[in-house]
C-alpha positions as a Markdown table, in Angstrom:
| # | Residue | x | y | z |
|---|---|---|---|---|
| 1 | Met | -32.0 | -11.8 | -32.9 |
| 2 | Ala | -31.3 | -11.9 | -29.3 |
| 3 | Ala | -29.5 | -14.9 | -27.9 |
| 4 | Pro | -32.0 | -17.5 | -26.4 |
| 5 | Pro | -31.3 | -18.3 | -22.7 |
| 6 | Glu | -30.2 | -21.9 | -23.6 |
| 7 | Arg | -27.3 | -20.6 | -25.6 |
| 8 | Thr | -24.4 | -20.2 | -23.1 |
| 9 | Leu | -20.7 | -20.5 | -23.3 |
| 10 | Gln | -21.3 | -24.2 | -22.5 |
| 11 | Asp | -23.5 | -24.4 | -25.5 |
| 12 | Leu | -22.8 | -22.0 | -28.4 |
| 13 | Asn | -23.9 | -24.4 | -31.0 |
| 14 | Gly | -25.8 | -22.6 | -33.8 |
| 15 | Val | -25.5 | -20.0 | -36.4 |
| 16 | Trp | -24.4 | -16.3 | -35.4 |
| 17 | Ser | -24.1 | -13.2 | -37.5 |
| 18 | Met | -22.0 | -10.1 | -36.6 |
| 19 | Asn | -24.1 | -7.2 | -35.9 |
| 20 | Lys | -22.1 | -4.4 | -37.3 |
| 21 | Ser | -24.3 | -1.6 | -36.0 |
| 22 | Leu | -23.7 | -2.8 | -32.5 |
| 23 | Ser | -20.1 | -3.9 | -32.8 |
| 24 | Asp | -17.3 | -1.4 | -32.5 |
| 25 | Asp | -15.4 | -0.3 | -35.6 |
| 26 | Tyr | -12.8 | -2.9 | -36.3 |
| 27 | Asp | -11.2 | -1.4 | -39.5 |
| 28 | Arg | -8.4 | 0.1 | -37.5 |
| 29 | Ile | -7.6 | -3.4 | -36.0 |
| 30 | Leu | -7.6 | -5.0 | -39.5 |
| 31 | Gln | -5.2 | -2.2 | -40.6 |
| 32 | Met | -2.9 | -2.9 | -37.7 |
| 33 | Gln | -3.0 | -6.6 | -38.7 |
| 34 | Gly | -1.7 | -5.9 | -42.2 |
| 35 | Val | -5.0 | -6.3 | -44.1 |
| 36 | Ser | -5.0 | -4.4 | -47.4 |
| 37 | Trp | -7.3 | -1.4 | -47.9 |
| 38 | Phe | -9.2 | -3.1 | -50.6 |
| 39 | Leu | -9.9 | -6.2 | -48.5 |
| 40 | Arg | -10.9 | -4.1 | -45.4 |
| 41 | Lys | -13.4 | -2.3 | -47.7 |
| 42 | Ala | -14.8 | -5.7 | -48.9 |
| 43 | Ile | -15.1 | -6.8 | -45.3 |
| 44 | Ser | -16.8 | -3.6 | -44.3 |
| 45 | Tyr | -19.7 | -4.5 | -46.7 |
| 46 | Ala | -19.6 | -8.2 | -46.0 |
| 47 | Thr | -22.0 | -10.1 | -43.9 |
| 48 | Ile | -20.0 | -12.2 | -41.4 |
| 49 | Thr | -21.5 | -15.5 | -40.1 |
| 50 | Leu | -20.2 | -18.0 | -37.7 |
| 51 | Thr | -21.5 | -21.5 | -37.7 |
| 52 | Ile | -20.4 | -23.0 | -34.4 |
| 53 | Asn | -20.3 | -26.6 | -33.5 |
| 54 | Gln | -19.2 | -27.1 | -29.7 |
| 55 | Tyr | -18.5 | -30.4 | -28.2 |
| 56 | Ile | -16.4 | -32.2 | -25.4 |
| 57 | Asp | -13.9 | -34.8 | -26.6 |
| 58 | Asp | -13.6 | -38.3 | -25.0 |
| 59 | Thr | -10.0 | -37.8 | -23.7 |
| 60 | Ala | -9.4 | -38.2 | -20.0 |
| 61 | Glu | -9.2 | -34.2 | -19.7 |
| 62 | Lys | -12.6 | -33.8 | -21.4 |
| 63 | Tyr | -11.3 | -30.8 | -23.5 |
| 64 | Thr | -14.0 | -28.4 | -24.9 |
| 65 | His | -13.8 | -28.0 | -28.8 |
| 66 | Phe | -15.2 | -25.2 | -31.0 |
| 67 | Asp | -15.4 | -25.8 | -34.6 |
| 68 | Ile | -16.2 | -22.4 | -36.2 |
| 69 | His | -16.9 | -22.0 | -39.8 |
| 70 | Gln | -16.8 | -18.3 | -40.7 |
| 71 | Val | -18.0 | -17.1 | -43.9 |
| 72 | Ala | -18.1 | -13.5 | -45.3 |
| 73 | Thr | -20.1 | -12.6 | -48.1 |
| 74 | Gly | -19.0 | -10.5 | -51.0 |
| 75 | Gly | -16.2 | -12.8 | -52.2 |
| 76 | Val | -14.2 | -12.4 | -49.1 |
| 77 | Gly | -14.3 | -16.2 | -48.3 |
| 78 | Gly | -14.3 | -18.3 | -45.2 |
| 79 | Thr | -12.2 | -20.3 | -43.0 |
| 80 | Thr | -12.8 | -22.9 | -40.3 |
| 81 | Glu | -11.1 | -22.7 | -36.9 |
| 82 | Arg | -10.9 | -25.7 | -34.9 |
| 83 | Arg | -10.3 | -24.5 | -31.3 |
| 84 | Thr | -9.3 | -26.9 | -28.5 |
| 85 | Leu | -9.4 | -25.4 | -25.1 |
| 86 | Asp | -6.3 | -26.9 | -23.9 |
| 87 | Tyr | -4.1 | -23.6 | -24.3 |
| 88 | Thr | -1.8 | -25.3 | -26.6 |
| 89 | Phe | -0.5 | -23.3 | -29.7 |
| 90 | Arg | -1.6 | -24.4 | -33.1 |
| 91 | Glu | -0.4 | -22.9 | -36.3 |
| 92 | His | -2.5 | -22.0 | -39.3 |
| 93 | Gln | -2.1 | -20.3 | -42.7 |
| 94 | Asp | -5.1 | -17.9 | -42.6 |
| 95 | Lys | -6.5 | -16.6 | -45.8 |
| 96 | Ile | -6.8 | -12.9 | -44.4 |
| 97 | Phe | -4.2 | -12.7 | -41.7 |
| 98 | Gly | -1.3 | -15.0 | -43.1 |
| 99 | Lys | 0.6 | -17.3 | -40.9 |
| 100 | Val | -0.7 | -17.3 | -37.3 |
| 101 | Lys | -0.6 | -19.5 | -34.2 |
| 102 | Gly | -3.4 | -19.6 | -31.7 |
| 103 | Lys | -4.3 | -21.1 | -28.3 |
| 104 | Ser | -7.6 | -21.1 | -26.2 |
| 105 | Arg | -8.8 | -22.0 | -22.8 |
| 106 | Trp | -11.4 | -21.7 | -20.2 |
| 107 | Ile | -10.5 | -18.8 | -17.7 |
| 108 | Lys | -12.1 | -16.8 | -14.9 |
| 109 | Leu | -12.2 | -13.0 | -15.9 |
| 110 | Lys | -10.2 | -12.1 | -12.8 |
| 111 | Asp | -7.3 | -14.3 | -14.2 |
| 112 | Val | -7.1 | -12.5 | -17.5 |
| 113 | Asp | -3.6 | -10.9 | -17.4 |
| 114 | Asp | -4.4 | -8.0 | -19.8 |
| 115 | Asp | -6.4 | -4.8 | -20.4 |
| 116 | Asp | -9.5 | -4.5 | -18.1 |
| 117 | Phe | -11.5 | -4.2 | -21.3 |
| 118 | Leu | -11.3 | -8.0 | -21.7 |
| 119 | Lys | -12.8 | -8.6 | -18.2 |
| 120 | Thr | -15.6 | -6.1 | -17.9 |
| 121 | Gly | -19.2 | -5.8 | -19.2 |
| 122 | Phe | -20.2 | -9.5 | -19.3 |
| 123 | Asp | -23.5 | -10.7 | -17.8 |
| 124 | Asp | -21.7 | -13.3 | -15.8 |
| 125 | Met | -18.7 | -11.9 | -14.1 |
| 126 | Glu | -17.9 | -14.8 | -11.9 |
| 127 | Gly | -18.2 | -17.8 | -14.2 |
| 128 | Glu | -15.7 | -19.3 | -16.8 |
| 129 | His | -15.2 | -17.5 | -20.0 |
| 130 | Val | -13.3 | -18.4 | -23.2 |
| 131 | Gln | -9.9 | -16.8 | -23.8 |
| 132 | Ala | -8.5 | -17.0 | -27.3 |
| 133 | Trp | -5.0 | -15.8 | -28.1 |
| 134 | Ala | -3.5 | -15.4 | -31.4 |
| 135 | Glu | -0.1 | -14.4 | -32.8 |
| 136 | Ser | 1.0 | -13.4 | -36.2 |
| 137 | Ile | 4.1 | -15.2 | -37.1 |
| 138 | Asp | 4.9 | -12.8 | -39.9 |
| 139 | Asn | 3.3 | -9.5 | -39.1 |
| 140 | Gly | 4.2 | -9.0 | -35.4 |
| 141 | Trp | 0.8 | -8.5 | -33.8 |
| 142 | Thr | -1.1 | -10.3 | -31.0 |
| 143 | Ala | -4.8 | -10.6 | -30.4 |
| 144 | Asn | -6.3 | -11.4 | -27.1 |
| 145 | Gln | -10.0 | -12.1 | -26.9 |
| 146 | Thr | -12.5 | -13.0 | -24.2 |
| 147 | Trp | -15.9 | -14.4 | -25.1 |
| 148 | Gly | -19.2 | -14.2 | -23.2 |
| 149 | Phe | -22.7 | -12.8 | -23.2 |
| 150 | Glu | -23.9 | -9.2 | -22.7 |
| 151 | Glu | -27.0 | -7.3 | -22.9 |
| 152 | Val | -26.5 | -4.8 | -25.8 |
| 153 | Asp | -29.3 | -2.3 | -26.7 |
| 154 | Gly | -31.6 | -4.1 | -24.4 |
| 155 | Lys | -31.1 | -7.6 | -25.8 |
| 156 | Arg | -28.8 | -10.5 | -24.8 |
| 157 | His | -26.0 | -11.1 | -27.3 |
| 158 | Tyr | -22.9 | -13.3 | -27.8 |
| 159 | Val | -20.0 | -10.9 | -27.6 |
| 160 | Arg | -16.1 | -11.1 | -28.1 |
| 161 | His | -13.8 | -8.4 | -26.4 |
| 162 | Val | -10.7 | -7.9 | -28.5 |
| 163 | Val | -7.3 | -6.3 | -27.8 |
| 164 | Val | -4.9 | -6.2 | -30.5 |
| 165 | Arg | -1.3 | -5.1 | -30.0 |
| 166 | Lys | 1.7 | -4.5 | -32.4 |
| 167 | Gly | 4.8 | -2.9 | -30.9 |
| 168 | Asp | 3.6 | -0.1 | -28.7 |
| 169 | Asp | 0.3 | 0.3 | -30.4 |
| 170 | Trp | -2.9 | -1.2 | -29.4 |
| 171 | Lys | -6.6 | -1.1 | -30.5 |
| 172 | Leu | -9.8 | -2.4 | -28.6 |
| 173 | Ala | -13.1 | -3.6 | -30.1 |
| 174 | Arg | -16.3 | -5.4 | -28.9 |
| 175 | Leu | -17.8 | -7.6 | -31.6 |
| 176 | Val | -21.4 | -8.4 | -31.1 |
| 177 | Tyr | -23.2 | -11.4 | -32.7 |
| 178 | Asp | -26.9 | -11.9 | -33.4 |
| 179 | Tyr | -28.3 | -15.6 | -33.0 |
| 180 | Lys | -29.6 | -16.7 | -36.3 |
| 181 | Gly | -30.7 | -20.3 | -35.4 |
| 182 | Pro | -29.6 | -23.8 | -34.7 |
| 183 | Leu | -27.2 | -25.9 | -36.6 |
| 184 | Glu | -28.1 | -27.5 | -39.8 |
| 185 | Lys | -27.2 | -31.1 | -40.7 |
| 186 | Lys | -23.4 | -31.6 | -41.2 |
| 187 | Ser | -22.1 | -31.6 | -44.7 |
| 188 | Asp | -19.2 | -33.6 | -46.0 |
| 189 | Ala | -17.5 | -30.4 | -47.4 |
| 190 | Asn | -13.7 | -30.4 | -46.9 |
| 191 | Glu | -12.8 | -27.3 | -44.9 |
| 192 | Asp | -9.5 | -25.5 | -44.1 |
| 193 | Leu | -8.5 | -26.0 | -40.6 |
| 194 | Ala | -7.3 | -23.1 | -38.3 |
| 195 | Tyr | -5.6 | -24.0 | -35.0 |
| 196 | Gly | -6.2 | -27.6 | -35.5 |
| 197 | Glu | -4.2 | -30.7 | -36.0 |
């Protein structure tokens, strides 16, 4: 389903599902990140869903937070990322990627210091976007993402542009997400934290 106009980077609250037919193939990225063939195969068949809770904290800086619970069907499992847009590294033991550290921030696309792929194609080229950076502590890769909205196949979608590098090798992918609906009531489930305190 297309993203409704009220869903913007200032309000990503809701449930989003990766549209694999509109997204670029990312198996080669997972391979570069050291994900096994067996797990990559499972991911290729899985439905990947993000439940995003976005809010601004009550500190003087008023940082934006994204609590993102990602679930992949087919026994792949899930994880919860708690991103604070203060561009401070936080470490996490990820179930798929191993030990990683990540940081996120608001950024103007013109200020993204990386491949042009990260700063083209979005509906809003002038406003602020989210940049999410991750580094593998054990496997030597980096991943740089920019988030925004694009018209894809005639409909508005939430998208992530991703550049992954390892040594002299690099891969690009655009990940496209369908909007599935608003957030449900919070549960008391204890979730793993990624990039959180």
